[in-house]
Amino acid sequence: MSSGLYITATQAGAGKSAIALGVMEMLFRKLEHVGFFRPIITKDPEDAWDLDIELMSSQYNLDRPYATMYGVTQNEADQLLSHGKKDELLEKIIEKYNDAREKCRFILCEGTDFVSSTTGVEFDINATIIQNLNCPVLLVADAHNKSMEEAATLTSMTLDSLGSKGCHILGTIINRVRPADLSGIIDYFKKTGLFPDQLIYAVPEEEALANPTIAEVASALGAKVLIGSNQLYRHARGFTVAAMQLTNLLSRIEHGTLIITPGDRADVIVGCMAAQSSDSIANISGIILTGGLVPEGPVWELIKGLPDAVPVISVTENTFPTALAVEKIRGSISPYDDRKITRALALFEQHVDIERMMDKVITTDATIMTPKMFEYELIRKARMFKKRIVLPEGNEDRILRAVETILRRGIADITLLGDEKKIRHKIRTLGLRMEGFEIINPGKSKLLNTYAEVYCELRKHKGMTIENARDRVADVNYFGTMMVHMGDVDGMVSGAVHSTAATIIPSFEIIKAKTPQTPVSGLFFMCLPHKVLAYGDCAINPDPNAEQLAEIAITSAETVKMFDIEPRIAMLSYSTGTSGKGKDVDKVREATRIVQQKRPDLLIEGPIQYDAAIEPDVAKTKMPDSPVAGRATVFIFPDLNTGNNTYKAVQRSSGAVAIGPTLQGLNKPVNDLSRGCLVTDIINTVAITAIQAAEQDMKR
């Protein structure tokens, strides 16, 4: 089994970082203890971190000191090479790589950035490093602004150079391919005869990955941010110098254009800012004011008072040198740019056969469900089923950012509830690119009367009238729940701004539990560093009796099976086995007996203490013959007080990611978000909801 993979490119600007990100994602799905290493970094650590190391560390929580993730700096490498000390350079790199390998099962190495004046020297250095690290190579071939012949020729030269050094070529990814060439470029490359036993894939050009953010532009120019500091994530898709009258300028603005104009052109500045509120003028990304000039007086007060203003930055240079400088700025994938990260990963997933590549890289017999594997399985399964999920909080920033990712990665079809004009304005304001989703305004929907009639019938035993039903169903959470009930969507996710009660009470009234005996309960997936556990019930039932606790355990076992977790159930108590007595212990003991009677196929132990359930060494002492003790995957808490506090304690003290609560026991899936949820939480919950819906469809 190989212990590493080396990624290098044919030249600078090939998109090596984006490909490395996709490969790292692939490795984390299958392996534990994956590391990242760069033999040579461009920046001095005292000045700034290497961008790719920072990206990988942030995205994959690589808990390692920065100094252990690179060999030498570019300055150190240049000095050693200029003094004929190539061997010493290699020794330094190999030593640090071997130190890193001792702490990691697998290491992804990313080669140099080709900043040297002599490209051939860098080819040679990369090939020599690869040879000495004994890593197979994945080559990123640059097809940007090249004909297929030009790209193939450059790739052939690079492969010949690597092959002459005895490097083992795993495969080649032709990156930044023109869409028109995508269908034929692989066949063209294969005609060279260089790829008999290699993987070869083609990834199209993605303009957004090369576009710098306004933050990157400001940093490169040494600019001062005047307004719009919360919008610096916007991408500059191009720039235009505003040297003409406003009337002519507005007709030439395209989406994402960066405006460069002298700071005293108040007409241009005010006009471009005002255009942000127009549906007929494209959305600019920002404005650069040149010459050290800024608007004053009423004009400046007007600009500052505009809501959701795009960034305005100021530079001391004049307009022409500023434009030349902007043209040279290359965008990078920042750890804070979720949109670029999402796009890079989506491109890799769509155009690379990940399973085949993994088989080529390594052979793994890993059986542990790591958090990254778990998240990957969520997305993979949800994409298979492609269910329609309704999100009642359609005007919430986090919801919209999550939807952009969900749509781009094909996780689910989405219906948003709310005022369409406000939602689309918010999408423009956030600079999001979203297509293929539905917006419904409950109060104006043609479905309202039908839903009101059905709801009135469901609640007539509670004295519900049609007038009150119409008012009730106009609420976004009730309307969304009715959509699920009527089969117009497959599931609902809410709670980013609404309380748990506001989210789930409609489901109790409308969708209802599968059976009167099955309580609705909340299951949290606890993503610890090296495993995923399930905690229930931590959200709904204050003090379930033995029968209810047994049903929660059975339902939880069925839930985790959906996500490829083998259920080994621990019925938690303050005592283990027969060591304790009392009504609380007796409740857990009786619940365990009921489960064993109803579902003899399930592995279950109870009563059992948490330490005996999770720690093999403790289990050997307290319950040596138990198939669950020390290996439990599903933890059932005796009451809500214990469960809720435990999951929060584990989450905060261990840094675990808590996904949930996943509601179980309903006839159709409705899931609640925390009001402090992150965009990733929303994406995962939507995926879970889609999988629940698919599972229920299969059981019907």
XYZ file of C-alpha atoms in Angstrom:
700
model
C 0.000 0.000 0.000
C 1.307 3.402 -0.957
C 1.766 5.863 1.884
C 1.547 8.992 -0.227
C 0.637 10.711 -3.491
C 2.474 13.595 -5.148
C 0.619 16.182 -7.224
C 2.606 18.303 -9.648
C 1.713 20.441 -12.655
C 3.001 21.178 -16.110
C 3.324 24.886 -15.332
C 2.113 27.718 -13.113
C -1.599 28.482 -13.224
C -2.648 24.927 -14.062
C -5.183 24.789 -11.213
C -3.108 22.407 -9.121
C -4.616 23.673 -5.853
C -8.180 22.902 -6.960
C -7.225 19.372 -7.994
C -5.315 18.842 -4.735
C -8.447 19.877 -2.841
C -10.505 17.281 -4.705
C -7.923 14.562 -4.058
C -7.772 15.456 -0.354
C -11.561 15.164 -0.157
C -11.337 11.745 -1.802
C -8.681 10.533 0.647
C -10.614 11.697 3.704
C -13.620 9.651 2.601
C -11.660 6.405 2.881
C -8.767 6.906 5.264
C -7.991 8.071 8.761
C -4.937 10.167 9.626
C -4.380 11.822 6.260
C -1.726 14.528 6.186
C -0.710 17.293 3.797
C 2.835 18.256 2.905
C 4.508 20.737 0.598
C 8.215 20.149 -0.059
C 8.813 23.796 -0.997
C 6.651 26.782 -0.090
C 6.862 30.227 -1.676
C 6.132 32.468 1.304
C 8.290 32.997 4.339
C 6.396 31.681 7.409
C 7.156 34.912 9.261
C 5.245 36.860 6.607
C 2.262 34.624 5.878
C 1.121 31.018 5.692
C 1.242 29.114 2.437
C -2.260 29.430 0.987
C -2.690 25.737 0.176
C -1.470 24.572 3.577
C -3.852 27.036 5.186
C -6.689 25.771 2.964
C -6.116 22.095 3.740
C -5.566 22.718 7.454
C -8.822 24.628 7.718
C -10.978 22.461 5.472
C -9.888 19.131 6.983
C -8.994 20.156 10.539
C -5.400 19.011 10.232
C -4.293 19.255 13.836
C -0.589 19.605 13.151
C 1.911 22.438 13.562
C 2.408 24.488 10.434
C 6.165 23.873 10.432
C 5.610 20.115 10.027
C 3.639 20.543 6.782
C 6.437 21.861 4.587
C 10.068 21.067 3.876
C 11.829 24.347 3.083
C 10.974 27.827 1.832
C 11.667 28.926 -1.735
C 14.424 31.237 -0.483
C 16.122 28.362 1.350
C 15.843 26.152 -1.733
C 17.271 28.836 -4.046
C 20.225 29.462 -1.714
C 21.076 25.777 -1.395
C 20.804 25.197 -5.159
C 22.890 28.276 -5.976
C 25.655 26.887 -3.764
C 25.462 23.442 -5.351
C 23.873 21.866 -2.283
C 21.069 19.948 -3.982
C 21.654 16.891 -1.813
C 21.368 18.953 1.338
C 18.086 20.384 0.035
C 16.728 16.881 -0.569
C 17.872 15.708 2.864
C 15.984 18.541 4.553
C 12.793 17.758 2.605
C 13.030 13.984 3.120
C 13.680 14.355 6.838
C 10.610 16.513 7.391
C 8.489 14.293 5.132
C 9.458 11.170 7.070
C 8.676 12.931 10.354
C 5.224 13.730 8.994
C 4.700 10.192 7.685
C 5.271 8.736 11.162
C 2.198 10.632 12.372
C -0.023 10.025 9.326
C -1.324 6.963 7.536
C -1.250 8.702 4.177
C 0.228 12.003 2.974
C -0.812 14.096 0.028
C 2.161 16.065 -1.278
C 1.706 19.121 -3.461
C 4.623 20.198 -5.603
C 6.168 23.604 -6.228
C 4.349 26.654 -7.622
C 6.741 27.223 -10.545
C 7.813 30.658 -9.416
C 11.417 30.042 -10.452
C 12.769 31.899 -13.454
C 13.740 28.579 -15.000
C 10.821 26.190 -15.371
C 13.102 23.324 -16.349
C 14.893 23.580 -13.007
C 11.574 23.226 -11.183
C 10.601 20.203 -13.293
C 13.873 18.575 -12.310
C 13.468 19.453 -8.625
C 9.934 18.077 -8.487
C 10.960 14.856 -10.245
C 13.910 14.348 -7.896
C 11.740 14.971 -4.826
C 9.123 12.508 -6.107
C 11.756 9.874 -6.697
C 13.187 10.225 -3.202
C 9.819 10.312 -1.452
C 8.777 7.177 -3.336
C 5.306 8.538 -4.141
C 3.243 7.849 -7.246
C 2.505 10.990 -9.257
C -0.715 12.659 -10.322
C 0.062 15.207 -13.042
C -2.131 18.276 -13.524
C -1.848 19.293 -17.176
C -2.664 22.902 -18.034
C -5.032 23.364 -21.004
C -5.894 27.010 -20.306
C -5.825 29.103 -23.499
C -4.186 26.209 -25.347
C -5.173 24.129 -28.325
C -5.382 20.392 -27.771
C -2.085 20.005 -29.640
C -0.310 22.585 -27.460
C -1.639 21.037 -24.251
C -0.684 17.522 -25.363
C 2.840 18.601 -26.338
C 3.489 20.290 -22.981
C 2.091 17.280 -21.120
C 4.251 14.871 -23.133
C 7.396 16.820 -22.293
C 6.533 16.785 -18.593
C 5.734 13.065 -18.551
C 9.019 12.306 -20.363
C 10.903 14.336 -17.762
C 9.195 12.524 -14.889
C 9.613 9.118 -16.525
C 13.329 9.647 -17.066
C 13.696 10.066 -13.307
C 11.980 6.751 -12.679
C 8.776 8.335 -11.334
C 5.661 6.158 -11.308
C 2.829 8.053 -13.015
C -0.542 7.272 -11.498
C -2.498 9.441 -13.905
C -3.054 12.804 -15.530
C -5.837 15.316 -15.050
C -6.147 17.739 -17.949
C -7.375 20.872 -16.227
C -8.954 24.140 -17.351
C -10.157 22.606 -20.624
C -12.248 24.703 -22.981
C -15.836 23.368 -22.934
C -15.720 22.846 -26.692
C -12.684 20.544 -26.322
C -13.963 18.567 -23.334
C -15.525 15.684 -25.265
C -12.505 15.016 -27.480
C -9.389 15.994 -25.556
C -8.891 12.676 -23.738
C -8.955 10.707 -27.002
C -6.535 13.222 -28.509
C -4.136 12.784 -25.596
C -4.346 8.989 -25.766
C -3.189 9.067 -29.387
C 0.223 10.128 -28.062
C 0.636 6.662 -26.572
C 1.648 8.031 -23.176
C -1.282 6.678 -21.172
C -1.477 2.877 -21.569
C -1.730 2.108 -17.847
C -2.620 5.508 -16.505
C -5.759 7.246 -15.392
C -6.672 10.245 -17.501
C -9.492 12.714 -16.902
C -10.462 16.119 -18.245
C -11.856 18.916 -16.071
C -13.394 21.977 -17.748
C -12.456 25.588 -17.159
C -14.350 27.130 -14.243
C -14.085 30.876 -14.489
C -15.044 31.465 -10.875
C -11.990 29.587 -9.557
C -9.608 31.958 -11.311
C -11.510 35.086 -10.316
C -10.029 36.933 -7.335
C -12.227 38.061 -4.489
C -12.392 41.748 -3.654
C -10.416 40.893 -0.513
C -7.606 39.486 -2.669
C -7.696 42.535 -4.928
C -7.537 44.868 -1.917
C -4.631 42.931 -0.449
C -2.678 42.842 -3.707
C -3.114 46.588 -4.240
C -2.579 47.581 -0.623
C -5.979 49.267 -0.815
C -8.027 50.771 1.974
C -11.547 49.404 2.380
C -13.962 52.327 2.662
C -17.301 50.508 2.834
C -18.642 46.994 2.282
C -16.137 45.119 4.441
C -18.747 42.370 4.964
C -18.956 41.828 1.193
C -15.268 41.271 0.434
C -15.968 37.631 -0.499
C -17.517 38.796 -3.794
C -15.729 37.527 -6.903
C -14.397 39.958 -9.515
C -15.182 38.299 -12.848
C -13.471 41.071 -14.803
C -12.904 44.777 -14.627
C -13.680 47.914 -16.572
C -12.223 51.379 -16.367
C -15.008 53.941 -16.032
C -13.665 56.607 -18.371
C -16.985 57.240 -20.145
C -20.274 58.799 -19.230
C -22.494 56.853 -16.849
C -25.124 56.227 -19.555
C -22.624 54.363 -21.702
C -20.949 52.637 -18.772
C -24.096 51.004 -17.385
C -24.822 49.224 -20.658
C -21.354 47.640 -20.565
C -21.528 46.265 -17.026
C -21.642 42.477 -16.758
C -22.270 40.338 -13.701
C -19.323 40.519 -11.315
C -17.589 43.441 -13.038
C -15.081 45.385 -10.909
C -15.300 49.113 -11.613
C -12.063 51.153 -11.642
C -12.633 54.908 -11.564
C -11.001 58.096 -10.279
C -12.163 58.882 -6.767
C -13.695 62.198 -7.843
C -16.147 60.631 -10.321
C -19.168 60.984 -8.055
C -21.542 60.296 -10.959
C -19.986 56.905 -11.675
C -19.792 55.927 -8.024
C -23.383 56.857 -7.156
C -24.750 55.436 -10.410
C -23.033 52.066 -9.985
C -24.123 51.803 -6.356
C -27.710 52.649 -7.253
C -27.685 50.047 -10.030
C -27.424 47.352 -7.341
C -31.095 47.816 -6.595
C -32.101 47.416 -10.236
C -33.253 44.138 -11.747
C -32.283 45.317 -15.235
C -28.606 46.162 -14.548
C -26.027 43.464 -13.876
C -24.577 43.145 -10.377
C -21.076 44.635 -9.997
C -18.575 43.091 -7.573
C -17.024 46.307 -6.253
C -15.487 49.716 -6.996
C -11.831 50.807 -6.892
C -11.297 54.541 -6.360
C -7.937 55.682 -7.732
C -5.661 58.646 -7.163
C -6.140 58.668 -3.395
C -9.397 60.574 -3.930
C -12.653 59.798 -2.104
C -16.101 61.403 -2.304
C -16.908 64.016 0.303
C -19.914 65.727 1.807
C -23.459 64.747 0.850
C -22.267 62.334 -1.845
C -20.274 60.326 0.662
C -23.158 60.359 3.158
C -25.463 59.104 0.405
C -23.118 56.241 -0.470
C -22.590 55.213 3.137
C -26.350 55.132 3.676
C -27.074 52.666 0.882
C -28.139 49.232 2.202
C -26.115 46.146 1.272
C -23.456 48.260 -0.443
C -20.806 46.517 -2.524
C -17.182 47.023 -1.428
C -15.577 50.340 -2.251
C -11.774 50.413 -1.893
C -9.291 53.240 -2.364
C -5.747 53.227 -3.796
C -3.178 56.025 -4.137
C -2.093 54.964 -7.648
C -3.666 56.520 -10.720
C -6.197 54.701 -12.853
C -3.957 53.240 -15.595
C -1.305 51.593 -13.355
C -4.108 50.338 -11.120
C -5.792 48.640 -14.084
C -2.481 47.021 -15.094
C -2.001 45.732 -11.542
C -5.547 44.328 -11.329
C -5.067 42.459 -14.604
C -2.164 40.525 -13.067
C -4.009 39.458 -9.902
C -4.728 35.731 -9.835
C -7.470 34.337 -7.683
C -6.752 31.611 -5.165
C -8.931 29.231 -3.188
C -9.093 30.762 0.250
C -10.118 28.658 3.268
C -12.785 31.303 3.857
C -14.225 31.153 0.329
C -16.872 28.448 0.681
C -18.208 29.080 -2.808
C -14.871 28.390 -4.519
C -14.274 25.341 -2.346
C -17.702 23.995 -3.244
C -17.188 24.624 -6.958
C -13.753 22.994 -6.983
C -15.045 19.887 -5.199
C -18.106 19.690 -7.435
C -15.976 19.844 -10.605
C -13.698 17.099 -9.311
C -16.628 14.864 -8.377
C -18.334 15.361 -11.727
C -15.346 14.691 -13.983
C -13.140 12.256 -12.049
C -14.026 8.631 -11.307
C -13.270 8.839 -7.604
C -13.718 5.172 -6.807
C -11.417 4.092 -9.609
C -8.802 6.631 -8.604
C -8.944 5.466 -4.978
C -8.424 1.882 -6.113
C -5.424 3.058 -8.049
C -3.966 5.084 -5.173
C -4.391 2.603 -2.359
C -6.189 -0.500 -1.213
C -8.042 0.112 2.013
C -9.720 -2.285 4.449
C -10.838 0.482 6.795
C -14.065 -0.338 8.586
C -14.237 2.688 10.880
C -16.832 5.275 9.925
C -14.948 8.545 10.163
C -16.751 11.912 10.103
C -15.526 12.634 6.604
C -16.698 9.233 5.410
C -20.053 9.864 7.064
C -20.506 13.259 5.401
C -19.465 11.785 2.077
C -22.030 8.990 2.384
C -24.717 11.535 3.246
C -24.047 13.519 0.080
C -23.574 10.442 -2.101
C -26.827 8.804 -1.028
C -28.831 12.022 -1.200
C -27.583 12.606 -4.756
C -28.728 9.106 -5.701
C -32.311 9.789 -4.611
C -32.561 13.518 -5.549
C -35.591 14.224 -3.372
C -37.452 17.554 -3.163
C -37.012 19.329 0.172
C -38.882 22.448 1.294
C -37.076 25.121 3.311
C -39.577 27.516 4.936
C -36.920 30.089 5.892
C -36.283 31.178 2.317
C -35.015 34.668 3.139
C -32.307 33.599 5.606
C -28.678 34.146 4.534
C -27.370 30.761 5.741
C -30.245 28.938 4.079
C -29.541 30.598 0.727
C -25.795 29.932 0.939
C -26.558 26.283 1.727
C -29.020 26.048 -1.167
C -26.369 27.295 -3.591
C -24.170 24.357 -2.571
C -27.056 21.863 -2.482
C -28.095 22.746 -6.026
C -24.559 22.839 -7.375
C -23.730 19.412 -5.929
C -27.085 17.922 -6.905
C -27.966 16.892 -3.348
C -31.692 17.650 -3.583
C -34.301 19.686 -5.418
C -35.290 22.710 -3.347
C -38.470 24.676 -2.701
C -38.072 27.928 -0.765
C -40.979 29.594 1.041
C -41.333 33.357 1.300
C -41.753 36.508 -0.746
C -40.141 35.835 -4.134
C -39.043 39.433 -4.722
C -37.321 39.627 -1.317
C -35.652 36.242 -1.739
C -34.294 37.041 -5.196
C -33.062 40.415 -3.956
C -31.277 38.679 -1.092
C -29.688 36.232 -3.547
C -28.389 39.163 -5.610
C -27.180 40.963 -2.499
C -25.219 37.900 -1.354
C -23.728 37.490 -4.823
C -25.019 33.904 -5.131
C -25.458 31.974 -8.379
C -28.520 29.727 -8.094
C -30.638 27.984 -10.702
C -33.293 25.294 -10.797
C -35.182 25.964 -7.549
C -38.771 26.922 -6.714
C -40.091 29.811 -4.630
C -43.621 29.765 -3.177
C -45.278 32.563 -1.212
C -47.707 30.693 1.090
C -50.091 33.640 1.458
C -50.472 33.999 -2.319
C -50.220 30.352 -3.341
C -53.032 28.605 -5.204
C -52.421 25.696 -2.831
C -53.488 27.706 0.219
C -57.219 26.972 0.046
C -56.681 23.252 -0.578
C -54.232 23.007 2.307
C -56.595 24.949 4.581
C -59.435 22.540 3.818
C -57.278 19.488 4.536
C -55.874 21.018 7.722
C -59.359 21.986 8.904
C -60.496 18.379 8.429
C -57.466 17.076 10.329
C -58.098 19.417 13.270
C -61.889 19.620 13.296
C -61.959 17.590 16.514
C -60.159 20.556 18.079
C -62.815 23.009 16.868
C -60.804 24.266 13.860
C -62.700 26.502 11.408
C -61.836 27.060 7.760
C -61.032 30.750 8.447
C -58.620 29.886 11.248
C -57.169 27.039 9.172
C -56.395 29.435 6.329
C -54.562 31.785 8.701
C -52.674 28.892 10.278
C -51.605 27.310 6.992
C -50.336 30.656 5.684
C -47.515 30.325 8.274
C -44.389 29.070 6.492
C -43.805 26.100 8.807
C -47.417 24.946 8.610
C -47.452 25.462 4.837
C -44.202 23.504 4.450
C -45.518 20.689 6.641
C -48.691 20.546 4.538
C -46.538 20.272 1.411
C -44.868 17.209 2.931
C -48.213 15.758 4.052
C -49.781 16.197 0.609
C -46.786 14.712 -1.198
C -45.904 17.939 -3.006
C -42.399 17.665 -1.500
C -40.580 14.778 0.162
C -39.397 16.439 3.368
C -38.917 19.691 5.267
C -35.997 21.339 7.089
C -36.532 24.411 9.272
C -35.320 25.961 12.521
C -32.496 28.296 11.466
C -34.558 31.238 12.738
C -37.606 29.480 14.200
C -37.804 27.698 17.527
C -37.900 23.918 17.765
C -41.533 24.120 18.811
C -42.467 26.251 15.798
C -40.786 23.694 13.530
C -42.043 20.406 14.903
C -45.505 21.127 16.370
C -47.044 21.355 12.869
C -45.627 17.907 12.103
C -47.234 16.473 15.259
C -50.580 17.914 14.195
C -50.416 17.073 10.479
C -47.918 14.321 9.644
C -48.138 12.535 13.015
C -46.222 9.563 14.374
C -46.026 6.280 12.477
C -47.908 4.485 15.250
C -49.463 5.609 18.543
C -46.847 3.512 20.329
C -43.884 5.122 18.540
C -42.826 8.402 20.126
C -41.272 11.019 17.905
C -37.685 11.440 19.057
C -34.524 13.323 18.145
C -31.257 11.595 17.202
C -27.916 13.405 17.037
C -25.039 12.087 14.940
C -21.916 12.902 16.957
C -18.937 13.192 14.614
C -15.881 12.590 16.793
C -12.355 12.735 15.314
C -12.228 9.036 14.421
C -15.789 7.718 14.634
C -19.454 8.647 14.373
C -21.872 7.845 17.201
C -25.632 8.297 17.533
C -27.241 9.858 20.631
C -30.968 9.630 21.335
C -33.301 11.023 22.536
C -31.645 14.373 23.130
C -34.352 16.708 21.860
C -38.007 15.753 22.355
C -39.164 13.475 25.201
C -38.539 14.757 28.763
C -39.027 11.475 30.629
C -39.990 8.490 28.451
C -41.328 5.358 30.149
C -39.849 1.910 29.501
C -42.075 1.186 26.497
C -41.277 4.565 24.931
C -37.569 4.163 25.631
C -37.633 0.770 23.924
C -39.315 2.245 20.846
C -36.765 5.073 20.741
C -33.974 2.471 20.775
C -35.545 0.430 17.957
C -36.242 3.524 15.867
C -32.691 4.799 16.425
C -31.248 1.474 15.258
C -33.270 1.689 12.062
C -32.158 5.286 11.519
C -28.423 4.588 11.791
C -28.734 1.654 9.383
C -29.777 4.178 6.713
C -26.329 5.723 7.077
C -24.275 2.510 7.096
C -23.619 2.517 10.830
C -23.921 -0.914 12.450
C -26.311 -0.482 15.400
C -24.882 -1.663 18.719
C -27.237 -0.178 21.285
C -26.232 0.946 24.766
C -29.184 1.631 27.106
C -27.516 4.114 29.416
C -27.933 4.320 33.175
C -25.918 5.223 36.246
C -25.174 1.508 36.845
C -23.951 -1.382 34.718
C -25.593 -4.797 34.642
C -27.039 -5.867 37.952
C -24.908 -3.577 40.116
C -27.569 -0.920 40.701
C -31.178 -0.753 41.869
C -33.920 1.836 41.808
C -36.798 2.926 39.594
C -34.556 4.724 37.088
C -32.359 1.668 36.612
C -35.396 -0.611 36.513
C -36.897 1.520 33.711
C -33.793 1.056 31.576
C -33.640 -2.666 32.391
C -37.286 -3.111 31.377
C -36.786 -1.115 28.179
C -33.838 -3.364 27.281
C -35.982 -6.457 27.864
C -38.739 -5.089 25.600
C -36.278 -4.437 22.774
C -34.794 -7.930 23.122
C -38.304 -9.390 22.943
C -39.480 -7.311 19.969
C -36.205 -7.265 18.031
C -33.977 -10.209 18.947
C -31.883 -9.387 15.873
C -30.535 -6.186 17.455
C -27.365 -6.061 19.545
C -28.319 -4.276 22.759
C -26.956 -3.933 26.288
C -28.529 -2.322 29.310
C -28.434 -0.934 31.825
C -24.874 0.169 31.102
C -22.758 3.203 32.044
C -21.319 5.440 29.361
C -17.687 4.533 30.070
C -18.427 0.826 29.855
C -20.310 1.375 26.602
C -17.569 3.307 24.794
C -14.212 2.262 26.314
C -12.965 -1.289 25.544
C -10.688 -1.356 28.600
C -13.545 -0.471 30.947
C -15.822 -2.951 29.194
C -13.348 -5.763 29.808
C -13.703 -5.156 33.542
C -17.426 -4.452 33.823
C -18.963 -6.545 31.012
C -16.265 -8.745 29.439
C -18.682 -10.972 27.503
C -20.889 -8.257 26.032
C -20.931 -7.798 22.222
C -21.908 -4.128 22.788
C -19.817 -2.958 25.738
C -16.799 -0.981 24.584
C -18.123 -0.971 20.990
C -21.478 0.801 21.224
C -22.548 3.000 18.316
C -26.051 3.988 19.478
C -26.417 5.563 22.924
C -29.955 5.787 24.328
C -30.286 8.184 27.260
C -32.872 7.569 30.002
C -34.284 11.111 29.884
C -34.011 14.409 28.033
C -32.077 16.153 30.804
C -29.286 13.585 30.626
C -29.251 13.310 26.845
C -29.323 16.994 25.996
C -26.623 17.913 28.489
C -24.418 14.979 27.476
C -24.445 15.724 23.774
C -23.633 19.384 24.413
C -20.860 18.476 26.864
C -19.276 16.057 24.380
C -19.674 18.561 21.555
C -18.038 21.432 23.423
C -15.307 19.519 25.237
C -14.154 17.284 22.378
C -14.780 19.525 19.386
C -17.188 16.971 17.940
C -19.573 18.032 15.200
C -23.186 17.370 16.219
C -25.493 16.795 13.240
C -29.138 16.973 14.215
C -31.479 16.527 15.784
C -32.732 14.093 13.166
C -36.420 13.562 13.955
C -37.532 9.947 13.825
C -40.875 8.255 14.248
C -42.863 10.572 11.931
C -44.772 9.293 8.918
C -42.763 11.634 6.710
C -39.446 13.402 7.380
C -39.318 16.827 9.023
C -36.059 17.947 10.617
C -35.149 20.772 12.948
C -32.066 22.989 12.770
C -30.345 24.768 15.614
C -30.715 28.535 15.439
C -26.930 28.676 15.677
C -26.494 26.287 12.744
C -23.770 26.692 10.153
C -24.174 26.399 6.398
C -22.597 22.920 6.559
C -25.175 21.863 9.173
C -27.988 22.871 6.841
C -26.484 20.970 3.919
C -26.039 17.822 6.023
C -29.558 18.034 7.442
C -31.075 18.423 3.980
C -29.110 15.347 2.869
C -30.333 13.369 5.901
C -33.919 14.405 5.209
C -33.633 13.290 1.592
C -32.267 9.890 2.649
C -35.064 9.470 5.217
C -37.621 10.218 2.519
C -36.066 7.681 0.160
C -35.971 5.036 2.889
C -39.648 5.547 3.680
C -40.517 5.293 -0.012
C -38.745 1.935 -0.211
C -40.687 0.612 2.787
C -44.092 1.552 1.386
